[in-house]
XYZ file of C-alpha atoms in Angstrom:
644
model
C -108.799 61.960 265.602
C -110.668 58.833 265.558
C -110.490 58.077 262.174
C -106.168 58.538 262.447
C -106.650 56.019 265.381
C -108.364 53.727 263.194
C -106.847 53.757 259.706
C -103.189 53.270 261.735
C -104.321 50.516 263.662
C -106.195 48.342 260.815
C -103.017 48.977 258.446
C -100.729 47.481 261.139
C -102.740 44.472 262.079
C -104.638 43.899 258.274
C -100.632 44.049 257.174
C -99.532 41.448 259.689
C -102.632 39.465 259.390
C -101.968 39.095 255.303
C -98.088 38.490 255.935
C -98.716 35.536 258.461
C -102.311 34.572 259.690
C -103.596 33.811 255.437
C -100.603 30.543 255.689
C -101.723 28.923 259.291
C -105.302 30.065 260.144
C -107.226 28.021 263.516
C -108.918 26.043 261.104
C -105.532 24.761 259.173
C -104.188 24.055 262.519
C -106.812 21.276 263.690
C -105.868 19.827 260.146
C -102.469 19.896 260.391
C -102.124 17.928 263.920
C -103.728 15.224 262.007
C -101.034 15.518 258.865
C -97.226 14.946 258.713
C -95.195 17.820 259.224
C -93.949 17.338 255.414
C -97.516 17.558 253.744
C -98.232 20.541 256.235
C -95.057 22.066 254.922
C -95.920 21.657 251.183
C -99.827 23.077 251.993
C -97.811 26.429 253.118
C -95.408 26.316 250.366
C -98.552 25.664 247.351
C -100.491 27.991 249.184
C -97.595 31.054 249.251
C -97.603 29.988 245.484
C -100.875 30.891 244.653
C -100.636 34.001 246.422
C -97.936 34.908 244.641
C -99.615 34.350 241.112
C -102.506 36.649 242.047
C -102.675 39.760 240.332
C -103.033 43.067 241.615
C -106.226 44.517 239.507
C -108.757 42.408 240.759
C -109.382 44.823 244.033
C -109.083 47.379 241.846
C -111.999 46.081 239.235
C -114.365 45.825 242.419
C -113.586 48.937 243.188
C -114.076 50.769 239.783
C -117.782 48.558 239.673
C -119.156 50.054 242.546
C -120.978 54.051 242.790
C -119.551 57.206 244.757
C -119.951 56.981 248.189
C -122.822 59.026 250.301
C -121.816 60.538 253.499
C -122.742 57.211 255.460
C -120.172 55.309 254.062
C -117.562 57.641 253.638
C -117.093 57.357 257.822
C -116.835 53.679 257.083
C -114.215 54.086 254.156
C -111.792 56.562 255.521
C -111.523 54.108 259.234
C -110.982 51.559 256.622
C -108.060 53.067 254.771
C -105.015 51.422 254.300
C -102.818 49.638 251.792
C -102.501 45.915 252.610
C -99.964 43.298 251.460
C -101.472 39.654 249.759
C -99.429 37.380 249.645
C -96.094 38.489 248.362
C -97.944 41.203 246.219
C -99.213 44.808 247.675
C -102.658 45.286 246.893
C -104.117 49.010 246.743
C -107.187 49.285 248.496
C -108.306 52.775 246.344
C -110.648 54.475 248.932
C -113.744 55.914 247.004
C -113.731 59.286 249.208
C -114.952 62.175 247.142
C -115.924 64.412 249.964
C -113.422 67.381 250.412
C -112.395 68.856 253.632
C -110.707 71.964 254.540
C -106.957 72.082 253.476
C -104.896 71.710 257.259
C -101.637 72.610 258.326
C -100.269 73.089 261.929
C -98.993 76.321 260.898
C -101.156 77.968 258.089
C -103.063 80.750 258.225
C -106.760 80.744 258.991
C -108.691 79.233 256.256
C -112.264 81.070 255.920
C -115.966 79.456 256.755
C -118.365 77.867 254.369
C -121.770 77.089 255.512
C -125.279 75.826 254.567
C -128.764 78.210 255.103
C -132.210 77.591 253.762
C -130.318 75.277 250.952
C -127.955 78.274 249.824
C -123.987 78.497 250.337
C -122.427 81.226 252.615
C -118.772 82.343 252.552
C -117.092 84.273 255.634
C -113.453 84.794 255.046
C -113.126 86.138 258.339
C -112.429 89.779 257.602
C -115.700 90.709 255.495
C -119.076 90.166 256.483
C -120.654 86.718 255.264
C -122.067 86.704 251.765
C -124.256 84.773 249.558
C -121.630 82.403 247.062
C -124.274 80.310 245.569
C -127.903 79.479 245.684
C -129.412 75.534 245.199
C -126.510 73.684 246.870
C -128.780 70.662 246.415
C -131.223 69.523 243.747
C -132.559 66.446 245.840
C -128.921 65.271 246.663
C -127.969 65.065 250.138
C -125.539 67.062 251.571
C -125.770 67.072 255.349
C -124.391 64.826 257.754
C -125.393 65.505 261.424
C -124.423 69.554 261.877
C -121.375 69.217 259.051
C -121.129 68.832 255.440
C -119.029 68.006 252.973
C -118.297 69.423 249.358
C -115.842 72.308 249.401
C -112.024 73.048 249.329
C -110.012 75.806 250.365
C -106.952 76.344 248.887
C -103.675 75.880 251.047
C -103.379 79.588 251.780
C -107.198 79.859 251.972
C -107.771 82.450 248.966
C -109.381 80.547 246.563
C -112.503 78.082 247.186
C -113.900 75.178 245.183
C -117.101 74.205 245.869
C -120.218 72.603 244.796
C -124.177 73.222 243.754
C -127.185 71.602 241.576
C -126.312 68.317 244.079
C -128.381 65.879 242.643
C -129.759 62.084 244.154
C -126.927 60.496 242.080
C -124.416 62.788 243.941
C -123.604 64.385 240.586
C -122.876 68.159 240.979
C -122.336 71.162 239.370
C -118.153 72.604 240.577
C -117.483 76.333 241.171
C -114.205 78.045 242.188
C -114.326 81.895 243.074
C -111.655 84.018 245.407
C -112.508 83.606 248.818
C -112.384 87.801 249.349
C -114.607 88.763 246.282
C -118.411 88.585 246.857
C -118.716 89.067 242.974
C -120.326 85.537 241.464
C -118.515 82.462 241.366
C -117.207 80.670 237.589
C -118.211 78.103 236.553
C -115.932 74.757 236.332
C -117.797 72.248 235.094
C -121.130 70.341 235.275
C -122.325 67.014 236.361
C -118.805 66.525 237.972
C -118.689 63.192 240.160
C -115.204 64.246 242.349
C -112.157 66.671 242.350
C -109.179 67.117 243.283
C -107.101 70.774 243.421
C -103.689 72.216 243.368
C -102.068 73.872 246.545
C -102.661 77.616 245.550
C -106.125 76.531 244.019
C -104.866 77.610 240.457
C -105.829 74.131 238.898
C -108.092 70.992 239.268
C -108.595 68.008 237.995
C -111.620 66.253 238.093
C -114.039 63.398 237.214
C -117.180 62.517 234.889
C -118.637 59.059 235.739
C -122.474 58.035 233.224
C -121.645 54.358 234.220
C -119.158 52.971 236.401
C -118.733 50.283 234.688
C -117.160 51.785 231.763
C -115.115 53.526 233.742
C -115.024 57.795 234.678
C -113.880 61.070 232.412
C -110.676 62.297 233.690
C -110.504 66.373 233.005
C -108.183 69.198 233.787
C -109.132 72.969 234.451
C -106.580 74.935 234.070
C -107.734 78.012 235.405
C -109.690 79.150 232.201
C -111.674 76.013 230.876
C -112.269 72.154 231.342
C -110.023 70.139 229.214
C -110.180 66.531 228.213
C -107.168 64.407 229.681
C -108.175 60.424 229.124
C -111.135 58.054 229.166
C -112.279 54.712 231.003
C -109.998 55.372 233.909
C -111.076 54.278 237.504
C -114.026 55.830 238.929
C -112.317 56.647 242.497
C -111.327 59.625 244.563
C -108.020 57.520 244.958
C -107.145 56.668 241.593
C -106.466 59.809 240.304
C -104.188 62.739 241.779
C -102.784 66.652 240.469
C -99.662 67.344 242.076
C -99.370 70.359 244.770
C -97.971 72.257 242.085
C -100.189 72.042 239.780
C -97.964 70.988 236.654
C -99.023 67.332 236.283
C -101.694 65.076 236.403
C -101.124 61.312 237.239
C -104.184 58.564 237.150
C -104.821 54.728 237.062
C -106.622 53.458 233.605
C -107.913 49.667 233.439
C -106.919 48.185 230.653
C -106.918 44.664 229.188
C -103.210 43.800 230.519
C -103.833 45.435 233.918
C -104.291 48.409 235.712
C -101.265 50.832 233.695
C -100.214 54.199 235.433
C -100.168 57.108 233.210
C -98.972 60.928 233.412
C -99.982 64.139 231.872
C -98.721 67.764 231.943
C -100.829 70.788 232.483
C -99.820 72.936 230.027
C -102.047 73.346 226.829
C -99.900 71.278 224.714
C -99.439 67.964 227.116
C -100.618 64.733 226.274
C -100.405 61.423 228.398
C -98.085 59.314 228.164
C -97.610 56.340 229.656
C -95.245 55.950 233.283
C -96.269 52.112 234.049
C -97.618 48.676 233.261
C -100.030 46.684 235.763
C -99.108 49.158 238.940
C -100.150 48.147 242.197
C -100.809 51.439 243.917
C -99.129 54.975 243.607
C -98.841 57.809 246.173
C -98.393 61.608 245.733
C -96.097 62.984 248.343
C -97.483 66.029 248.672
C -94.660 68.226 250.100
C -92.240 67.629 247.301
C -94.579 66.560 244.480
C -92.992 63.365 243.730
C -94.836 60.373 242.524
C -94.203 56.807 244.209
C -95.625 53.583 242.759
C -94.949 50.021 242.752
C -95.243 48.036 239.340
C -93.597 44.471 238.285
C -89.895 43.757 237.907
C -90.105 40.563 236.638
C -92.282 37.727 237.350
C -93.575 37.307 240.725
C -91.043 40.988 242.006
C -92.238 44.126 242.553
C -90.048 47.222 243.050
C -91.137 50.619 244.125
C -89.998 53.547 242.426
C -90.171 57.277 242.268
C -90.455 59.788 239.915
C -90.014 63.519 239.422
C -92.194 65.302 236.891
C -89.854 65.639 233.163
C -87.476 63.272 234.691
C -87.478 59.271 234.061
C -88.160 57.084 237.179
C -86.096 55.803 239.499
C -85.917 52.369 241.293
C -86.046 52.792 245.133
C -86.398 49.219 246.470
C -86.983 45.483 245.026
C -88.999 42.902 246.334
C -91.198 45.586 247.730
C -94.372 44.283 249.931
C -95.422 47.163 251.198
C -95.141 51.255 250.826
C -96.890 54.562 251.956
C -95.972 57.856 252.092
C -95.645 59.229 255.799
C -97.497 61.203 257.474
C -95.212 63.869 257.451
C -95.831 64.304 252.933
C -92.617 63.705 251.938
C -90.756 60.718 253.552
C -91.461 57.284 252.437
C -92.303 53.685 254.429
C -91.311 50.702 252.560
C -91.200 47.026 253.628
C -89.320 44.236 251.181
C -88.282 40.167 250.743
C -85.741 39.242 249.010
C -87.338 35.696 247.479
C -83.753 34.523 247.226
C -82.106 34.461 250.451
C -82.494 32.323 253.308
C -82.603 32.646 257.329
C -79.692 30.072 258.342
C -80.894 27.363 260.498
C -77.994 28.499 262.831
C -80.082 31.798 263.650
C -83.031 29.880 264.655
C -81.973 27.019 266.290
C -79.879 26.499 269.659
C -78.536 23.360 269.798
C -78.646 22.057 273.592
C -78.030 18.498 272.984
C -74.179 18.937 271.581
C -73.014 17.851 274.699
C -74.909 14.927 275.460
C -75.372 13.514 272.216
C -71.270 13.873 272.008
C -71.211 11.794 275.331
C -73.352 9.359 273.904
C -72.151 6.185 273.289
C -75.213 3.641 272.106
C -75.454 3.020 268.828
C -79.047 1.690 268.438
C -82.099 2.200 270.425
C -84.420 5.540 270.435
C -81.753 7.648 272.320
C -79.376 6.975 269.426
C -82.337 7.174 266.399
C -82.884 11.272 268.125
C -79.093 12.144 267.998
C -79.344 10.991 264.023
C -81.888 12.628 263.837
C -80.590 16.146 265.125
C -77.237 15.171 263.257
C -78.812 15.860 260.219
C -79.991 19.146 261.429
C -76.742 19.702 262.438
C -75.333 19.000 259.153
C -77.984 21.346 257.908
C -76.978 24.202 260.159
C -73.440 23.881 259.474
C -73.705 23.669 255.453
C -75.689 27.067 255.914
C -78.906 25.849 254.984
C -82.057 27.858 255.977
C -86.060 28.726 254.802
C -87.490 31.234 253.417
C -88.068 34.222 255.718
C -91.895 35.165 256.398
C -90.218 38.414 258.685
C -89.420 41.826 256.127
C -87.025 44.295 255.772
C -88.171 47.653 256.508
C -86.828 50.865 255.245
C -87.160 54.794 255.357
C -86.560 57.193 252.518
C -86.044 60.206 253.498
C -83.527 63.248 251.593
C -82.889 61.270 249.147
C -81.949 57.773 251.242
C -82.619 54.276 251.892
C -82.365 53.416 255.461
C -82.997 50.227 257.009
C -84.475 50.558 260.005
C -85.088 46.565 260.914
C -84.522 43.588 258.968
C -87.280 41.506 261.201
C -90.631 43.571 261.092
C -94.098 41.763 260.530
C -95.968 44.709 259.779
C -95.114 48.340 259.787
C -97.060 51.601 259.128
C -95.700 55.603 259.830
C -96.774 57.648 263.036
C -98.148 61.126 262.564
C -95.564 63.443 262.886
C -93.250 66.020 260.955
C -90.488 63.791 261.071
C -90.368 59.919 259.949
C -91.154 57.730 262.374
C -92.276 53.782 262.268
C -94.369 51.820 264.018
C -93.835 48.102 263.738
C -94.273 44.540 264.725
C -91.084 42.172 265.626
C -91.433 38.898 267.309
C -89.151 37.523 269.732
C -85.924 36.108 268.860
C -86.228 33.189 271.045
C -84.820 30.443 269.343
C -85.790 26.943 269.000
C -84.305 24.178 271.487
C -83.049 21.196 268.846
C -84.119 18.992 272.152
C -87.335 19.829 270.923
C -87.635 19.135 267.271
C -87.018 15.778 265.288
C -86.770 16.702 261.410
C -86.171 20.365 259.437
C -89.795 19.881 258.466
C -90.828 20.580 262.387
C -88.638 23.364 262.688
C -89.795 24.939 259.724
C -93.444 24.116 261.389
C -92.131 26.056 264.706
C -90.569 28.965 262.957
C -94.215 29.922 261.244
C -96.272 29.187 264.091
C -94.262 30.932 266.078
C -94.537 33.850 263.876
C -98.734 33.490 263.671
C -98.936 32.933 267.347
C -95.958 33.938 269.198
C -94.831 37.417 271.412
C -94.718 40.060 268.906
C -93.057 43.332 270.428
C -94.695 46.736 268.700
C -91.070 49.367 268.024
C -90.782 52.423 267.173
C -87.665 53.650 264.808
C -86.748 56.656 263.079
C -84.694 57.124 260.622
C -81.418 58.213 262.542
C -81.181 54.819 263.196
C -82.457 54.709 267.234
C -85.290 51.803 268.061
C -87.231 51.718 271.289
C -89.260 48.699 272.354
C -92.268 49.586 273.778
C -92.233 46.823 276.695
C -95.942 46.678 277.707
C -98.475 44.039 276.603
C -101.721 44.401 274.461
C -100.960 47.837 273.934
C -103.932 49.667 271.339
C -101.098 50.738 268.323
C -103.789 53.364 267.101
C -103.652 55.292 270.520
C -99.809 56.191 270.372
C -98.714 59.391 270.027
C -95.690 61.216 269.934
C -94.650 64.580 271.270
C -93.543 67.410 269.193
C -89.896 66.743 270.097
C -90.269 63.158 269.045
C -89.158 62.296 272.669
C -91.817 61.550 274.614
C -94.628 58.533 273.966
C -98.755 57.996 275.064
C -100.259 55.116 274.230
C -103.310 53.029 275.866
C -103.363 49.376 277.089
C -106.415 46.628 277.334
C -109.677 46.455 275.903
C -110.724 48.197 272.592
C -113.713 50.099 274.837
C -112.969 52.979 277.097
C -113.516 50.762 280.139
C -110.197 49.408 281.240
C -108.399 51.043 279.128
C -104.946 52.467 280.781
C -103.124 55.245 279.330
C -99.512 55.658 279.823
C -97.093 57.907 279.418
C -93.307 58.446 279.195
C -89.675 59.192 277.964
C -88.791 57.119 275.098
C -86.121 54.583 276.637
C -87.581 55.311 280.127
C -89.733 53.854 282.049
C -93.630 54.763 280.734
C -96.076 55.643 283.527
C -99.276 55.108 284.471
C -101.411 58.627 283.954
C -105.137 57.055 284.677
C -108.024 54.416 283.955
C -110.801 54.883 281.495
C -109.282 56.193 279.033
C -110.973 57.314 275.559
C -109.103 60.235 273.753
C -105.337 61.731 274.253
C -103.455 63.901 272.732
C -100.211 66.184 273.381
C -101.096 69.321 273.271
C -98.806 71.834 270.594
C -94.769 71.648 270.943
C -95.133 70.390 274.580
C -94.942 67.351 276.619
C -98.105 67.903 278.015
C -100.623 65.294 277.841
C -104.115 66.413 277.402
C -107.039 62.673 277.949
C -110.312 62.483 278.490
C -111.379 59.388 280.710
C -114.838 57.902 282.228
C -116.926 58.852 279.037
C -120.248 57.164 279.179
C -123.798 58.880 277.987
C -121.806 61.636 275.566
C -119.811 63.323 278.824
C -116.326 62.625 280.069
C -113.471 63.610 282.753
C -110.837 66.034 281.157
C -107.343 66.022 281.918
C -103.931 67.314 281.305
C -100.635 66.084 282.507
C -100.289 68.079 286.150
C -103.034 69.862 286.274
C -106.924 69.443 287.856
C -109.425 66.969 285.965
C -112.318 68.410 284.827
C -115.676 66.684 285.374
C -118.655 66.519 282.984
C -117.183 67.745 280.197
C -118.660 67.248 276.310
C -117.223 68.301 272.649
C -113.603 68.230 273.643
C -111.423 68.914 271.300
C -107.179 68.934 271.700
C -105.113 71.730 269.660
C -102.260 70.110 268.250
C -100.664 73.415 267.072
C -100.965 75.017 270.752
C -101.037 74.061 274.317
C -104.936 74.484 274.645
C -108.018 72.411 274.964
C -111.299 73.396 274.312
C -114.529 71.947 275.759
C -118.332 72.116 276.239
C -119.842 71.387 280.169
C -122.740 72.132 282.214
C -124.945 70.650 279.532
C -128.372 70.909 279.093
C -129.901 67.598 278.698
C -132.962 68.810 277.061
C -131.250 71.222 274.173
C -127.507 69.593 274.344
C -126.029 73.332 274.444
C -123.448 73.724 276.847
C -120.832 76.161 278.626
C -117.846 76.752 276.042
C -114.722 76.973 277.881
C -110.564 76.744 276.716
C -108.123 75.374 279.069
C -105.051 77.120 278.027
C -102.099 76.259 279.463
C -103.587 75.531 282.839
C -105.650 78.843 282.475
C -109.769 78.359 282.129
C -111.434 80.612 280.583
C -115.165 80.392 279.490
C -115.902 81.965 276.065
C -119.736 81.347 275.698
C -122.711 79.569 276.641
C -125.700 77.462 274.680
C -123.097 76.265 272.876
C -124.053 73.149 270.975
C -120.545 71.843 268.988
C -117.269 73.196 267.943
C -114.993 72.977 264.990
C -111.027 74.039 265.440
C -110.027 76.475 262.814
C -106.244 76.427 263.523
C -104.369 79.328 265.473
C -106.738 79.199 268.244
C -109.952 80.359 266.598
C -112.836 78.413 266.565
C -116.137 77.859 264.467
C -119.403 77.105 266.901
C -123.343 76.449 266.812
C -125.068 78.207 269.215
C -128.640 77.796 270.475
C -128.690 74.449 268.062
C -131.682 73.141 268.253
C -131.333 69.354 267.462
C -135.084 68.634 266.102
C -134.878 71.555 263.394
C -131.442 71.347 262.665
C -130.809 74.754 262.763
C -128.536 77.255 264.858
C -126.744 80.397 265.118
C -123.146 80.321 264.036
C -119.809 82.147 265.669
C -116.806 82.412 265.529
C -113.765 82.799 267.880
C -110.929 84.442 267.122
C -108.868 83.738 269.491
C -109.905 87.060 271.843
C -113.627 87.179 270.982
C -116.864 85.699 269.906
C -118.508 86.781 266.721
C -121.788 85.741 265.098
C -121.144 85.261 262.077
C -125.140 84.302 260.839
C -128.412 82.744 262.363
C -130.900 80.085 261.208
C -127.882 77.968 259.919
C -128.369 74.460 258.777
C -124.378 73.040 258.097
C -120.895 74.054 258.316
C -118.987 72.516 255.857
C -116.247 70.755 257.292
């Protein structure tokens, strides 16, 4: 849940920052007081130029320099993730994750257990007993971080398993794929594979060969039978490469002289790849529909985004495109976009309260009189519909098939996590500027962008059926809000960054949003209710849990919130010397305690649960269980990892 919180909140505020903070920084401003307010404008306007000229590969050529990630830095990477406008031009940041996780859904079936012992690989797919899948799951590569590990993939419906061995200190590896409910040995994929990705039903993969970054990785296909070659020198990143759910194309990024050009290739035996796109700045796989989005030059200085359907051509979606991501939903898109040729009219950003006065007026020299020229040239600016160039976005949802705006003043913008599309973004207030107070269309260009850099900005929240709430309190933490199942109900916290002072509130969209407590670190509503589930006061690994009407819980450790059922499960009465614990589930108000020396837990969906017992911490080694929802099992002892 953290690393949600995190990648939500830096895409918001890295997005705003880029859009506004990059043309009047602290250190411009000192400079500026000293310079005229025409000089000061030019700086902006020469400095929006250069952005503008950038181009979009050179974040991508860093990237594709560096090596694959170890386990340390993947943390880092995914809080990191984003996509980021510069300037006028979206950038791609292509996050070098290469370590797979479990396929999730709130409502798939139970996906079996993978785990590590004495350096060999274990399946369990929860009907069968465990068995041995592979032997030498590292050859002096390291694959455990803390009591998880990384490495494997289940397919969506959980019957087929990718998964790795022969890890070596270069994080090269050797890929397998077997059927999760046949013991019999595992095939063979390929060796010294660097990263993968698989289709939805497991059927398919494509993956990566990287000898030297710096000329770039080996893209390959299996197609169920055998590797085949697909293209050369293409980026060396987890991110730069995709297969489509369904398995029937491949799409990757290849650096080439010109730029960084998008290409496409079939599955079947007689595809070849063709070129989609010249010098694109990032594409996205939408994963519940299978269409490709990317964003890629119109003309000079305009980018569009488009989308495209697999044996189809592409299709524009939006110009003057700043900013995109599929939502978190896998199907809907977010887009922001600038049109470079139209104007905001001085009339919307200036209130003339001198029209009066300066029509009462009747000196015709001194400094009284030199001011009403003054603002009678704005005036005749304002009334021949003159205006500057906007800095504030339009922001639009596709969703079925259509473009809908859903604001026309948004700083930055990024999608909430839920099934259907909603947005989360920045607007400033529409105060606007008293002509009393301004001398010359240079300072009122001046108070426009500082305005924007330092002013009120309001965090919204919109939809797509067109309704916008403004969420009224200040400093609120955008990475804490959450919304209920029924889209209807909002939690978000307020104040400092650390758990201390931190409020959390809660309410009816539209309504007034209540206080629930102080403290706060975690919260989460719980499955299709409007139940509120928090943990408060954590200090020293422990915390207070609580749900929305019901009793806090004290000294409570591992907690973990069910977003596909009203239930929260927890660790207390821990012993300080081993760190096991009482395992209990709070289930709709109803406690009930499922084990004891419990050390950690992982949610498996459904209400089942994967667990160490009897960890001990020094050796690294426990006894694993699992819950399935009625009763603890162990499923092995003298385990080292679960893979994750």
């Amino acid at each position: 849940m953290m690393k949600e919180e995190n990648r939500q909140k830096e895409r918001l505020e890295q997005n705003e920052q880029i859009s506004v903070e990059e043309r009047l920084d602290e250190e411009q401003e000192e400079e500026q007081i000293e310079e005229s307010a025409e000089e000061q404008i030019e700086e902006m306007e020469e400095e929006i130029q250069e952005e503008t000229q950038e181009e979009p590969k050179a974040q991508a050529k860093e990237e594709s320099e560096g090596t694959q990630l170890t386990p340390e830095e993947i943390t880092k990477k995914k809080n990191a993730a984003g996509i980021m406008v510069t300037g006028l031009l979206i950038v791609a940041i292509i996050i070098g994750v290469c370590w797979k996780a479990i396929y999730f859904r709130t409502d798939s079936p139970d996906l079996g257990v993978t785990y590590a012992k004495e350096n060999n690989l274990y399946v369990y797919d929860l009907q069968q007993e465990p068995y041995l899948a592979q032997e030498g799951i590292s050859n002096g590569g390291q694959y455990n971080f803390f009591y998880t590990a990384w490495g494997n993939t289940f397919s969506k419906e959980g019957d087929t398993l990718y998964y790795i061995a022969n890890l070596k200190e270069n994080n090269r590896y050797d890929l397998y794929t077997r059927k999760t409910a046949d013991s019999k040995e595992g095939k063979l994929v390929a060796k010294n594979v660097s990263d993968y990705h698989i289709s939805a039903d497991g059927q398919k993969a494509a993956f990566l060969r990287v000898e030297n970054p710096e000329d770039g990785a080996e893209l390959y296909l299996y197609d169920g039978a055998k590797e085949v070659a697909v293209d050369k020198h293409i980026l060396p990143q987890t991110e730069a490469y995709e297969i489509s759910a369904d398995g029937s194309y491949i799409t990757y990024i290849k650096e080439e002289k010109t730029g960084n050009h998008l290409y496409i290739c079939g599955t079947q035996e007689k595809d070849k790849p063709s070129l989609l796109a010249e010098n694109v700045s990032l594409f996205m796989m939408a994963k519940e529909s299978n269409v490709l989005y990317y964003v890629a030059p119109k003309k000079e200085g305009i980018y569009a985004a488009y989308s495209y359907t697999y044996g189809n051509s592409p299709t524009e979606i939006l110009s003057g495109v700043t900013y995109m991501e599929v939502m978190e939903n896998g199907k809907d898109v977010l887009l922001m976009a600038k049109n470079e040729e139209e104007k905001i009219p001085y009339t919307q950003i200036i209130e003339d309260d001198m029209a009066k006065k300066d029509a009462e007026l009747k000196e015709t020299k001194g400094k009284a009189y030199e001011a009403k020229q003054a603002r009678d040239k704005i005036r005749e600016a304002m009334n021949q519909g003159e205006g500057i160039i906007p800095l504030l976005q339009e922001c639009y949802i596709l969703t079925k098939g259509d473009l809908l705006q859903i604001t026309d003043s948004a700083l930055s913008a990024v999608s909430l996590s839920h099934k259907h599309p909603y947005a989360l973004y920045y607007g400033v207030s529409d105060e606007k500027i008293k002509i009393s107070e301004i001398s010359s269309l240079e300072e009122v260009e001046m108070a426009y962008y500082m305005a924007l850099a330092s002013g009120d900005k309001y965090l919204h929240i919109a939809n797509a059926g067109g309704k916008d709430w403004t969420l009224e309190d200040e400093n609120i933490d955008p990475s804490t809000i959450r919304l209920s199942a029924d889209g209807m109900h909002i939690a978000y916290m307020v104040g400092n960054e650390e758990p201390q002072g931190r409020v959390l509130k809660m309410g009816r969209l539209g309504n007034a949003i209540e206080k629930i407590t102080d403290n706060a670190s975690q919260a989460e509503f719980l499955g299709h209710s409007n139940k509120l589930a928090y943990l408060k006061d954590f200090a020293e690994g422990e915390g207070t849990l609580g749900v929305t009407g019901q009793e806090e819980i004290k000294n409570t450790s591992g907690v973990y919130f069910a977003k596909d059922r009203e239930s929260v499960y927890y660790i207390t009465d821990i012993n300080p010397k081993t760190g096991n614990g009482t395992l209990y589930v709070n289930e709709k108000g109803q406690q009930k305690k499922l084990d004891e020396n419990v050390f950690s837990i992982q949610y498996k969906n459904n209400g089942h649960l994967i667990y160490f017992k009897n960890y001990d911490y020094e050796t690294g080694v426990g006894d694993l269980y699992y819950y399935d929802g009625k009763e603890p099992k162990e499923i092995d002892s003298g385990v080292t990892s679960v893979f994750m």
